[in-house]
mmCIF file of C-alpha atoms and ligand atoms in Angstrom:
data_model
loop_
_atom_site.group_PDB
_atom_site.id
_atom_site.type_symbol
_atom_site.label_atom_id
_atom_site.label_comp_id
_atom_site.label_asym_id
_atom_site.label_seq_id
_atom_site.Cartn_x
_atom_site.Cartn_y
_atom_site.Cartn_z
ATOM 1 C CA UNK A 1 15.976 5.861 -4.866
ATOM 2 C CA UNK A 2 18.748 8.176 -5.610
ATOM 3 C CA UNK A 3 18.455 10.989 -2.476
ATOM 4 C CA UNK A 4 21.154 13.205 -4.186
ATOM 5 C CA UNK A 5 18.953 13.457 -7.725
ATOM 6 C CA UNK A 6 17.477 16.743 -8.234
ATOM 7 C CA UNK A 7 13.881 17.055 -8.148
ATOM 8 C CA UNK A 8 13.079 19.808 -9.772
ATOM 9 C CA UNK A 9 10.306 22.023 -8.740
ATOM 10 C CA UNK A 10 7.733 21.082 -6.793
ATOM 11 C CA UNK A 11 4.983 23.754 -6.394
ATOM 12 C CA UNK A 12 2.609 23.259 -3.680
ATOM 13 C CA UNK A 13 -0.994 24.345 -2.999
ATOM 14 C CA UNK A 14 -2.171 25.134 0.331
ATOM 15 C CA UNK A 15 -5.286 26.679 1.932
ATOM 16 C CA UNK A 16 -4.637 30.049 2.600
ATOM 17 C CA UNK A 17 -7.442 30.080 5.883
ATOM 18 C CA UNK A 18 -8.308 26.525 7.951
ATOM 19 C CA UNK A 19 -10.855 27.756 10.860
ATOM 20 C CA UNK A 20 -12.222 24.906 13.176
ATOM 21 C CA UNK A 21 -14.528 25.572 15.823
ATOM 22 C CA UNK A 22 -18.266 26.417 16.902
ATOM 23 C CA UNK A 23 -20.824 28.905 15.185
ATOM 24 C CA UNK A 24 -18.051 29.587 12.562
ATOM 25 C CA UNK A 25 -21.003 31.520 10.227
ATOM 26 C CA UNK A 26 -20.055 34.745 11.141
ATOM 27 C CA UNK A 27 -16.816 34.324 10.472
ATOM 28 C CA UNK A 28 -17.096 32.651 7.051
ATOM 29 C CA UNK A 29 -19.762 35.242 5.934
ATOM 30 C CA UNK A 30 -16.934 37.893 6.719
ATOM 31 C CA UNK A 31 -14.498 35.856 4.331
ATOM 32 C CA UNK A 32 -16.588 35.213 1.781
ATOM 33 C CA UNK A 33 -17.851 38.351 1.270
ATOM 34 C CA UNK A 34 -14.382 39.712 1.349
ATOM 35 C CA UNK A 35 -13.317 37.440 -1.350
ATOM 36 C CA UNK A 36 -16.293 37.743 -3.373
ATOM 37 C CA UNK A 37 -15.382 41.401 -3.186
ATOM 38 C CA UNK A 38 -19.012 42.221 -5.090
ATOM 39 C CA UNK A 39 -18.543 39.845 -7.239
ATOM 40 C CA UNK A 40 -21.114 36.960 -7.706
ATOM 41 C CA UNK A 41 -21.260 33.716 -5.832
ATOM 42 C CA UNK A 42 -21.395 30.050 -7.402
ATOM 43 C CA UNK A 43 -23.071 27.885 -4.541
ATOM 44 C CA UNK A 44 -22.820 24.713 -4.071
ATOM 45 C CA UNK A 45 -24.616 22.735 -2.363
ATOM 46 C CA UNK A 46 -26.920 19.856 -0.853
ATOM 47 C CA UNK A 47 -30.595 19.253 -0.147
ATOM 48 C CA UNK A 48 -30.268 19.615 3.079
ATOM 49 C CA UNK A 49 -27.200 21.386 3.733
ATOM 50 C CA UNK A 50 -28.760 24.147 2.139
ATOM 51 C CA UNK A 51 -31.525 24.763 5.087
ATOM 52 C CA UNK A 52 -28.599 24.138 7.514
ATOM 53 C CA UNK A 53 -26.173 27.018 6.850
ATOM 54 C CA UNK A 54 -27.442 28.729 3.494
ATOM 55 C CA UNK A 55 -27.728 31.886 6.330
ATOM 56 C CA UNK A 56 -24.370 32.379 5.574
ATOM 57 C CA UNK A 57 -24.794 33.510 2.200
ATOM 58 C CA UNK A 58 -27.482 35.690 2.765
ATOM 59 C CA UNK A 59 -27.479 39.171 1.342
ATOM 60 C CA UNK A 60 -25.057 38.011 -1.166
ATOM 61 C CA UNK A 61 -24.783 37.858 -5.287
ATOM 62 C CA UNK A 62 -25.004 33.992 -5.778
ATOM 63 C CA UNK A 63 -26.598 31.580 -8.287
ATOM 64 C CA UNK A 64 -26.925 27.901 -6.614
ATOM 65 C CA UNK A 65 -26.100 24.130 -7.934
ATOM 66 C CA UNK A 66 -27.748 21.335 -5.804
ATOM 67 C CA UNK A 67 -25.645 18.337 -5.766
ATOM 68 C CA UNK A 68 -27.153 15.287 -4.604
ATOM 69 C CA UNK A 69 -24.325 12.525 -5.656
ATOM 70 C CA UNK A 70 -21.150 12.244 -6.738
ATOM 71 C CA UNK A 71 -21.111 13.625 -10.337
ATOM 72 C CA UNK A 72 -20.039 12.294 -13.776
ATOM 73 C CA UNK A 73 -16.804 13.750 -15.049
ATOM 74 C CA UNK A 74 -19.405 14.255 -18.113
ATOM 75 C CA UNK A 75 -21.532 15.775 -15.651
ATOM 76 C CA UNK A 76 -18.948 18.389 -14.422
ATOM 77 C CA UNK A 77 -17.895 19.637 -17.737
ATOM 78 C CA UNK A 78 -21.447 20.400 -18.980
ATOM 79 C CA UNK A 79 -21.696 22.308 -15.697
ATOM 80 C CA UNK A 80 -18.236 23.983 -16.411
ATOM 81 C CA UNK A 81 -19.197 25.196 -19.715
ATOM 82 C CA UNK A 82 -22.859 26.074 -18.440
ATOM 83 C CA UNK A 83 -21.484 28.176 -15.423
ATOM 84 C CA UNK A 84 -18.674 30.259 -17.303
ATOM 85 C CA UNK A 85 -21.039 32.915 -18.028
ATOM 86 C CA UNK A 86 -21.855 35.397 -15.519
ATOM 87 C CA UNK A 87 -18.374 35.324 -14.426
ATOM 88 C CA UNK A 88 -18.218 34.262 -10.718
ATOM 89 C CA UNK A 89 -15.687 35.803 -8.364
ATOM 90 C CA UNK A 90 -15.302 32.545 -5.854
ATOM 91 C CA UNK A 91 -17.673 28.896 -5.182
ATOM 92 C CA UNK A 92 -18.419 28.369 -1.765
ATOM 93 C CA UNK A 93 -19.647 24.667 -1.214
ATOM 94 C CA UNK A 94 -21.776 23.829 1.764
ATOM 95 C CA UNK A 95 -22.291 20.403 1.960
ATOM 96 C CA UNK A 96 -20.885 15.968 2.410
ATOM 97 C CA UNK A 97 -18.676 14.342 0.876
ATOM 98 C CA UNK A 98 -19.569 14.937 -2.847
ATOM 99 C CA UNK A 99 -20.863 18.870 -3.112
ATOM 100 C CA UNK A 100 -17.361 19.542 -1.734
ATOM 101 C CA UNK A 101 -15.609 17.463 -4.352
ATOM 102 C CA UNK A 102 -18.051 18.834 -6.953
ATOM 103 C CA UNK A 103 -17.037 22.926 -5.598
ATOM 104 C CA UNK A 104 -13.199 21.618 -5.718
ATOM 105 C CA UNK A 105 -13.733 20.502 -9.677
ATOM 106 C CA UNK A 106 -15.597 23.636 -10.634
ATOM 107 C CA UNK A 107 -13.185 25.812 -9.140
ATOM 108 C CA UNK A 108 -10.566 24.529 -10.990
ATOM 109 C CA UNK A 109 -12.630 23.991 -14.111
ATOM 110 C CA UNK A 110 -13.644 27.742 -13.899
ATOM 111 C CA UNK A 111 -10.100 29.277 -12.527
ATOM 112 C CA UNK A 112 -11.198 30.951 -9.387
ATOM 113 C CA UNK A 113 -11.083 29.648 -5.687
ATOM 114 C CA UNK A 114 -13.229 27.839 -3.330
ATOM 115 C CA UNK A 115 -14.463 28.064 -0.025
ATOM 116 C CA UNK A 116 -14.982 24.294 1.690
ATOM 117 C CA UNK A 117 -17.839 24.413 4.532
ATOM 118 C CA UNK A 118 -18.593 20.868 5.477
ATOM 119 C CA UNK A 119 -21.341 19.648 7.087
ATOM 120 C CA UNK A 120 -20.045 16.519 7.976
ATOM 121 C CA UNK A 121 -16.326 14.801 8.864
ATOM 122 C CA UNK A 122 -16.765 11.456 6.940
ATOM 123 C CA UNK A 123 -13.761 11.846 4.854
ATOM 124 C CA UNK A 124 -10.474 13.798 4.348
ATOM 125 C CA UNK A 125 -11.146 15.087 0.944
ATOM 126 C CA UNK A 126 -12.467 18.374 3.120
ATOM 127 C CA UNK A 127 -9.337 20.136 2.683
ATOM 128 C CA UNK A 128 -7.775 18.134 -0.264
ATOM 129 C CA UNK A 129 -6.446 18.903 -3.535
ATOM 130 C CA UNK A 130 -8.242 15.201 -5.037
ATOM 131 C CA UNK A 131 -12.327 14.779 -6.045
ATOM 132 C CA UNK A 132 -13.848 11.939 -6.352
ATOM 133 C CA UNK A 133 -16.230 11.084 -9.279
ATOM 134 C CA UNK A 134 -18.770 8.492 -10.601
ATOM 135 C CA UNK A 135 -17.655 6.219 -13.964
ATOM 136 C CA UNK A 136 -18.768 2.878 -15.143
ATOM 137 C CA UNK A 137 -15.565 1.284 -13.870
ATOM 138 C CA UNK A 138 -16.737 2.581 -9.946
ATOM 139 C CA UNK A 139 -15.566 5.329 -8.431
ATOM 140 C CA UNK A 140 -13.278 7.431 -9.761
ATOM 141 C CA UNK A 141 -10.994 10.258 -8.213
ATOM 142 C CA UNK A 142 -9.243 13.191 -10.429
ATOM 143 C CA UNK A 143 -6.660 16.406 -9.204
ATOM 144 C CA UNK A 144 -8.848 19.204 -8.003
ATOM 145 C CA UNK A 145 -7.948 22.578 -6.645
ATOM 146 C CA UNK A 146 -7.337 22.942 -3.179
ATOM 147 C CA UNK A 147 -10.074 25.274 -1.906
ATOM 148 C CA UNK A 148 -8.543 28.386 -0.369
ATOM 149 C CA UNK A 149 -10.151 28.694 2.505
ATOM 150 C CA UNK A 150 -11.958 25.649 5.079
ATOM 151 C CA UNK A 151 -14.431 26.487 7.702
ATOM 152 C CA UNK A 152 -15.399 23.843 9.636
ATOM 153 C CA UNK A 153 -18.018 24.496 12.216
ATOM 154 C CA UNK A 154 -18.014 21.875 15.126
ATOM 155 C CA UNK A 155 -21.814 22.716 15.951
ATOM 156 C CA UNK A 156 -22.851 21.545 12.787
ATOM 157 C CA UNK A 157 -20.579 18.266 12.614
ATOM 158 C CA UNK A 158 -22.037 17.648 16.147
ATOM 159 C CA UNK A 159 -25.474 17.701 14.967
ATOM 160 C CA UNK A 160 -24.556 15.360 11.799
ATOM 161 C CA UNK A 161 -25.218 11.564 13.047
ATOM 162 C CA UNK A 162 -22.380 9.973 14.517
ATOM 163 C CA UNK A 163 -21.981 7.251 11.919
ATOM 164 C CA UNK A 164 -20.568 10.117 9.874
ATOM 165 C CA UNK A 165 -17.831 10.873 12.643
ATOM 166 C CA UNK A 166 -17.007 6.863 12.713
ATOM 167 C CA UNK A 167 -16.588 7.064 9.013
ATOM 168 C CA UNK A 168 -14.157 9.953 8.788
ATOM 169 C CA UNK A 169 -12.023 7.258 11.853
ATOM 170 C CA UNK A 170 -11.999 4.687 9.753
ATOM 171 C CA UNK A 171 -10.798 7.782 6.781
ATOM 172 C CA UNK A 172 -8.129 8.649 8.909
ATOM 173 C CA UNK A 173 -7.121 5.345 10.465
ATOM 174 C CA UNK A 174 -6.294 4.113 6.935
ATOM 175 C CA UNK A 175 -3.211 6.675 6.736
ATOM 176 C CA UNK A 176 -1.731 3.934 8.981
ATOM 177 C CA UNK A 177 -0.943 1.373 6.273
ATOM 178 C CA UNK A 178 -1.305 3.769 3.367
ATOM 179 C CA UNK A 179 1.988 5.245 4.325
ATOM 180 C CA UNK A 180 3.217 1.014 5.295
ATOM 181 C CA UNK A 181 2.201 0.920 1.216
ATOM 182 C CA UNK A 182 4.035 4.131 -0.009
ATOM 183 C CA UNK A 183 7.190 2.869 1.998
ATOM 184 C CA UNK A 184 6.928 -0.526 0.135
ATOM 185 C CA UNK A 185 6.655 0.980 -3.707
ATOM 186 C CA UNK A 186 9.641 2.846 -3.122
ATOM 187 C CA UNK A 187 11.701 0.130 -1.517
ATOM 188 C CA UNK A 188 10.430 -1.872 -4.925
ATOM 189 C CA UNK A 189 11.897 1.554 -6.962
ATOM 190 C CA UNK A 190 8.929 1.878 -8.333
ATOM 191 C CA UNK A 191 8.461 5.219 -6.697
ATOM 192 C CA UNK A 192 10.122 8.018 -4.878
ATOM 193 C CA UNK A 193 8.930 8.320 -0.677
ATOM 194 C CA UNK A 194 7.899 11.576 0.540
ATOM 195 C CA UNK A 195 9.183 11.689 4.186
ATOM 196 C CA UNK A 196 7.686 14.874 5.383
ATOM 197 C CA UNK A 197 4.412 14.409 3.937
ATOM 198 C CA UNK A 198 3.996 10.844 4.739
ATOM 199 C CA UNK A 199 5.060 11.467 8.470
ATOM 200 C CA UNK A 200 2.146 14.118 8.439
ATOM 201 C CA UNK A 201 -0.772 11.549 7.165
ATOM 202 C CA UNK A 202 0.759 9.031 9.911
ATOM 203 C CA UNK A 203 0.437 11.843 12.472
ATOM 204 C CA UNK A 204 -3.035 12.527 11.473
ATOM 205 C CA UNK A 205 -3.935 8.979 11.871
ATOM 206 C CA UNK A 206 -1.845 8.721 15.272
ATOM 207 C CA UNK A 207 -3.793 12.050 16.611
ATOM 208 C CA UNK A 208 -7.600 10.597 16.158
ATOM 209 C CA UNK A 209 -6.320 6.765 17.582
ATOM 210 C CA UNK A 210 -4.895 8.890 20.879
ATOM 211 C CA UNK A 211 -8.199 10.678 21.046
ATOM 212 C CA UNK A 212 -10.386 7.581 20.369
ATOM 213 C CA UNK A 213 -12.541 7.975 23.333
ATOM 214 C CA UNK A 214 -13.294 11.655 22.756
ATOM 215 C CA UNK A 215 -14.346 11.170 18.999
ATOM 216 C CA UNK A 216 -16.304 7.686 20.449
ATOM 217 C CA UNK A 217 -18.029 10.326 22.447
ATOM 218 C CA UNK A 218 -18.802 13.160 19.689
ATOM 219 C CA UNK A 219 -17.630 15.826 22.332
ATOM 220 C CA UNK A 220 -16.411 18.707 20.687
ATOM 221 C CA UNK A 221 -12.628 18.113 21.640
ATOM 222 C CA UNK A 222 -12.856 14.655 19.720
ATOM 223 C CA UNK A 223 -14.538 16.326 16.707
ATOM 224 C CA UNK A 224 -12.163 19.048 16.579
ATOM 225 C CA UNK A 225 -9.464 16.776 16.738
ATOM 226 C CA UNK A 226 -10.793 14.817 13.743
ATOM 227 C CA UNK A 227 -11.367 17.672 11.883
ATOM 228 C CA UNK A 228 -7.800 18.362 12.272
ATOM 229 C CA UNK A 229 -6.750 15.195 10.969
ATOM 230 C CA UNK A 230 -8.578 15.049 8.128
ATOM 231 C CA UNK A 231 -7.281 18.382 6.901
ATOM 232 C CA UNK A 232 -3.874 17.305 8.057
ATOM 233 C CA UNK A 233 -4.425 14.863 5.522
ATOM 234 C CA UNK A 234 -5.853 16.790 2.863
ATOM 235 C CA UNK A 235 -2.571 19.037 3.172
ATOM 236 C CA UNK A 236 -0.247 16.131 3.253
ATOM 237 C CA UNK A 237 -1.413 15.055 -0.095
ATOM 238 C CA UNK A 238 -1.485 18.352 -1.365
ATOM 239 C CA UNK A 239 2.067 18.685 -0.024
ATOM 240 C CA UNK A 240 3.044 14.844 -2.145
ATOM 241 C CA UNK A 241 1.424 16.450 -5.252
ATOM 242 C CA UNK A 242 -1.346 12.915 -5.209
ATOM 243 C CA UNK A 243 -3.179 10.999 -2.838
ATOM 244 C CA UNK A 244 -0.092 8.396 -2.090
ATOM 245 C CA UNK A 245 -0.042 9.493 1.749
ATOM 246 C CA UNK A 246 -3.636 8.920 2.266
ATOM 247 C CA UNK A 247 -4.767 6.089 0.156
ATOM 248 C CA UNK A 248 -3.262 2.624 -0.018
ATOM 249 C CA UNK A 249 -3.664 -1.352 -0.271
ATOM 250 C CA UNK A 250 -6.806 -0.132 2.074
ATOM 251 C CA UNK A 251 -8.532 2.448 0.008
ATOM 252 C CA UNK A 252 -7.966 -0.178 -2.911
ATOM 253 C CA UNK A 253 -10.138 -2.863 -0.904
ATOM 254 C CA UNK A 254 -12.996 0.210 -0.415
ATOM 255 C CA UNK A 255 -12.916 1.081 -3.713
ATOM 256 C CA UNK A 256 -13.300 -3.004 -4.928
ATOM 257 C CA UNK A 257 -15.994 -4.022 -2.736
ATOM 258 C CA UNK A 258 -17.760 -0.638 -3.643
ATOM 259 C CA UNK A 259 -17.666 -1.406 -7.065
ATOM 260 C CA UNK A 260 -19.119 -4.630 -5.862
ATOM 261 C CA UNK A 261 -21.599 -3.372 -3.720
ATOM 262 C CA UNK A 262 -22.439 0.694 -4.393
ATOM 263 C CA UNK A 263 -24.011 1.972 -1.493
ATOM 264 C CA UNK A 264 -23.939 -0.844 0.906
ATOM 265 C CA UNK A 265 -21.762 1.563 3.271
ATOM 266 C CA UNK A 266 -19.892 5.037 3.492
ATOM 267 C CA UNK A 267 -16.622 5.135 2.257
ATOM 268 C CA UNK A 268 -14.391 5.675 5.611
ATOM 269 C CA UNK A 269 -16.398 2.467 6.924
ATOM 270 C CA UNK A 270 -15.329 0.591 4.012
ATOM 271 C CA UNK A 271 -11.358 1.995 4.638
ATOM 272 C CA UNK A 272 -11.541 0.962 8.366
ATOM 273 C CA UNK A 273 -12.330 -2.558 7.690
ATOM 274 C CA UNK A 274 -9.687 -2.785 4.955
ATOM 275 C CA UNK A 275 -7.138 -1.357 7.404
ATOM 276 C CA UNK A 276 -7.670 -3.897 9.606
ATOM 277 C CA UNK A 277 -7.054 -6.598 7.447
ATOM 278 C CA UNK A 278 -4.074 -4.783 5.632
ATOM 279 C CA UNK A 279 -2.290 -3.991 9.277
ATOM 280 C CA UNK A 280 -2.217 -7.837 9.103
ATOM 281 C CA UNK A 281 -0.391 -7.949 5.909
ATOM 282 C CA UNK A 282 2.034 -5.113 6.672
ATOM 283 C CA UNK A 283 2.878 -7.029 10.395
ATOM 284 C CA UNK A 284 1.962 -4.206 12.428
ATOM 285 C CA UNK A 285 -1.175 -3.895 15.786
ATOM 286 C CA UNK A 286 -4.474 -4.969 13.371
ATOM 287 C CA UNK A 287 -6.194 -5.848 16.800
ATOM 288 C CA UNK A 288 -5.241 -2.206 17.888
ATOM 289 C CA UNK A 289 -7.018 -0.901 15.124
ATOM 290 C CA UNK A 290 -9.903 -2.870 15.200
ATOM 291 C CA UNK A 291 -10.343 -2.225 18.773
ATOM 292 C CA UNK A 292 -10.289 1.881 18.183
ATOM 293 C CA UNK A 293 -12.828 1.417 15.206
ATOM 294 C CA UNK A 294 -15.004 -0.787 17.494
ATOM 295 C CA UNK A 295 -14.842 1.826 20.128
ATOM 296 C CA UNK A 296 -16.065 4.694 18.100
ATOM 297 C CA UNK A 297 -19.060 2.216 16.517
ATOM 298 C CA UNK A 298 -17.476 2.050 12.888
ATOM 299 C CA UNK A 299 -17.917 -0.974 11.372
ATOM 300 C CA UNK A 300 -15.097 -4.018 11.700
ATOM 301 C CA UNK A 301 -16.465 -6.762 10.110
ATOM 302 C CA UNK A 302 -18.768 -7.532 6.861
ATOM 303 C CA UNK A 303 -22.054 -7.773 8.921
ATOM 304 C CA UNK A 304 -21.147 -4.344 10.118
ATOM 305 C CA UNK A 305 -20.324 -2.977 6.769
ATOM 306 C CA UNK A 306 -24.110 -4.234 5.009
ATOM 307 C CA UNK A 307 -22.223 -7.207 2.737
ATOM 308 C CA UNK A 308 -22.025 -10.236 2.178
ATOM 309 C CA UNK A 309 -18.854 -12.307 3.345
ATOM 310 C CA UNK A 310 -18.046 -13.810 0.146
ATOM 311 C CA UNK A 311 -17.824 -9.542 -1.306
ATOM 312 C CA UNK A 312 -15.588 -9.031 0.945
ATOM 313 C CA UNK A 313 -13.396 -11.672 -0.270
ATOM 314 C CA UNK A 314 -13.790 -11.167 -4.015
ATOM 315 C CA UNK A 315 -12.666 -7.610 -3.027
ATOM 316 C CA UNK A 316 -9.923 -8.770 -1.693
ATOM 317 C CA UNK A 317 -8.776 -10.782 -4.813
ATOM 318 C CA UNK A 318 -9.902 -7.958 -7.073
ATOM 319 C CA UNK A 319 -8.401 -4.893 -5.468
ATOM 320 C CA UNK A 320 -4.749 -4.889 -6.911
ATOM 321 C CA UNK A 321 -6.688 -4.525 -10.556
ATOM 322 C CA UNK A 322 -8.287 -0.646 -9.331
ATOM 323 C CA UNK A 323 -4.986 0.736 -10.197
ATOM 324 C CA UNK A 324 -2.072 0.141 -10.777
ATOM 325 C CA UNK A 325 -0.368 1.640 -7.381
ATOM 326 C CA UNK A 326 1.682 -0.607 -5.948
ATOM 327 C CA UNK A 327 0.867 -1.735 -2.507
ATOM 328 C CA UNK A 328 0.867 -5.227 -0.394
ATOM 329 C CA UNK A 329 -1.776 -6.109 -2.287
ATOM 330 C CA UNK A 330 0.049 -5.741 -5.476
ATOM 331 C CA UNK A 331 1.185 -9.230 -6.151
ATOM 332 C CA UNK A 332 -2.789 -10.474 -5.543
ATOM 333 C CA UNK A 333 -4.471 -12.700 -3.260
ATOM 334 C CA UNK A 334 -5.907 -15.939 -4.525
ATOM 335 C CA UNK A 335 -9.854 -16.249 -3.401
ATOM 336 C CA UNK A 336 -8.454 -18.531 -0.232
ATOM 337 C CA UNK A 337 -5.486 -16.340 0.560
ATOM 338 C CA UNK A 338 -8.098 -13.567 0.701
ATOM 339 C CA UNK A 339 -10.517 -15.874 2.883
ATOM 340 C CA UNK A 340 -8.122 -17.061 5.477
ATOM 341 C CA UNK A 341 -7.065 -13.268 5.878
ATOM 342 C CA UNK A 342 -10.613 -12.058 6.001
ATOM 343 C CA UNK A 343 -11.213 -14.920 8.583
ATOM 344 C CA UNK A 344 -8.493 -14.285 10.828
ATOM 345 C CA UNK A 345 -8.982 -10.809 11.354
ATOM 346 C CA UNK A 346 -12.820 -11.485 12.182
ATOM 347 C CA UNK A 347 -14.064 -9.237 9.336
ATOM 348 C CA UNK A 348 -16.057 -12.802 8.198
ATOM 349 C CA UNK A 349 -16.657 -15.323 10.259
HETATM 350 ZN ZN1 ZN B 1 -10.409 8.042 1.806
#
């Protein structure tokens, strides 16, 4: 790549407020009302993440939308058009993995901001400017809006089970060889390497794998700390203008063997295992990694993950065909290239 070649402009999106910490509802009912400013509030929301902290929202303007999986691109539209009349001042999602992707799309799809208040840290899409979405080809995952504020309260995350804190690991873990990918397209030329932003998603996964022990624990230092990293990644993406810092030959293998097997396990479980086996590929510490995923009880091998060894491998062979990103995986894996690396990393046995 040609360092000297203008770029152009490159606008980027950040949160404006990131709070992390304990009994954050006070605090979040202050911003919200501030930004709501009267106005009336679109909520977002889960079935049970609406007993858990709807007290924040109390005594404000608000219609609700219960979310209970990811939606339909179909499914957000209708909701767009449905929800531009009353005009609402700001969406506040309270909620996993999929009401804060849905309160990302509607923000953008209505023009106003969001406010993210997770319930859980199973991924890194808390602070990102990228929502996922159901298709027929599997999951899908479109440009959102970043939200403008985060609030993440550590006595809520605490209380979430811990397979949800292994998860967002395994999330985080997978910056390790996304970035390994990003640094092979561009020394292919197939696309230009953003150092600063890539150097951030490596840091986030570098910060959880120190603090291993602490997360394996669920204190509230290890929680905080991944709740720091998965923004950190959310903000490094929205800093490389797509998901290229966060999501690799790894994410590719999660998304196959979910299309595969839907369900079978959460998302970050499905990226730790697939890290392990593409730290292989790339030539850097696999057994590290597996070792750190072990020790906070995600998942390292098929068993672990709910499937069959034989998905795993027809994953394997089918994830260079999710998109066409270029990673290791690229050039494809016959079914007993994919075997023998499945094997030898002990994800099958
Ligand atoms: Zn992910």
């Amino acid at each position: 790549m040609n360092k000297e070649k203008s770029r152009g402009i490159h606008d980027v999106l950040l949160p404006e407020k990131v709070a992390i910490g304990p009994g954050l509802s006070d605090a979040a009912r202050d911003y919200i009302g501030g930004l709501a400013s009267g106005g009336r509030i679109l909520f977002v929301h889960g079935r049970s993440s609406y007993l858990k902290l709807s007290g924040i929202l109390s005594g404000l303007a608000l219609d609700d939308v219960e979310i209970d999986a990811p939606p339909s691109l179909a499914e957000v539209q209708a909701a767009s058009e449905r929800l531009r009349s009353p005009r609402y001042s700001v969406v506040v999602s309270i909620g996993g993995g999929s009401v804060i992707d849905a309160g990302k799309l509607l923000s953008s799809r209505l023009n106003i901001p969001s406010v993210s208040i997770p319930t859980s840290l199973s991924h890194d899409g808390i602070a990102s400017p990228r929502a996922s979405l159901r298709s027929n080809n599997g999951p899908a995952s479109m440009a959102a809006r970043v939200p403008r504020a985060v609030f993440v309260d550590l006595s809520v995350a605490m209380s979430s089970p811990h397979r949800f804190v292994a998860a967002g690991f395994g999330d985080t873990v997978a910056k390790k060889t996304a970035v390994l990918d990003w640094k092979l397209a561009s020394e292919k030329g197939v696309e230009e390497y953003g150092d600063y932003s890539a150097a951030l998603a490596e840091l986030s996964a570098e910060h959880v794998l120190r603090a291993s022990n602490y997360i394996a624990a669920g204190s509230e230092f290890g929680l905080r700390v991944l709740a720091e990293a998965l923004v950190s990644s959310g903000i490094a993406m929205a800093i490389a203008g797509s998901s290229r810092p966060a999501s690799g030959s790894e994410h590719l293998f999660a998304h196959a063997l979910q299309l595969l097997r839907p369900d079978a396990a959460l998302h970050g479980e499905m990226c730790g295992v697939g890290t392990i086996m593409m730290a292989k590929l790339h030539g850097i510490d696999w057994e590290q990694i597996r070792r750190s995923l072990q020790e906070v009880g995600a998942p390292v091998d098929a068993r672990g993950l709910g499937v069959a060894d034989v998905d795993v491998v027809r994953a394997l062979t089918i994830a260079n065909k999710i998109t066409n990103r270029y990673t290791i995986l690229s050039e494809g894996l016959s079914f007993d290239e994919a075997e023998k690396l499945a094997r030898s990393t002990g994800v099958i046995r």
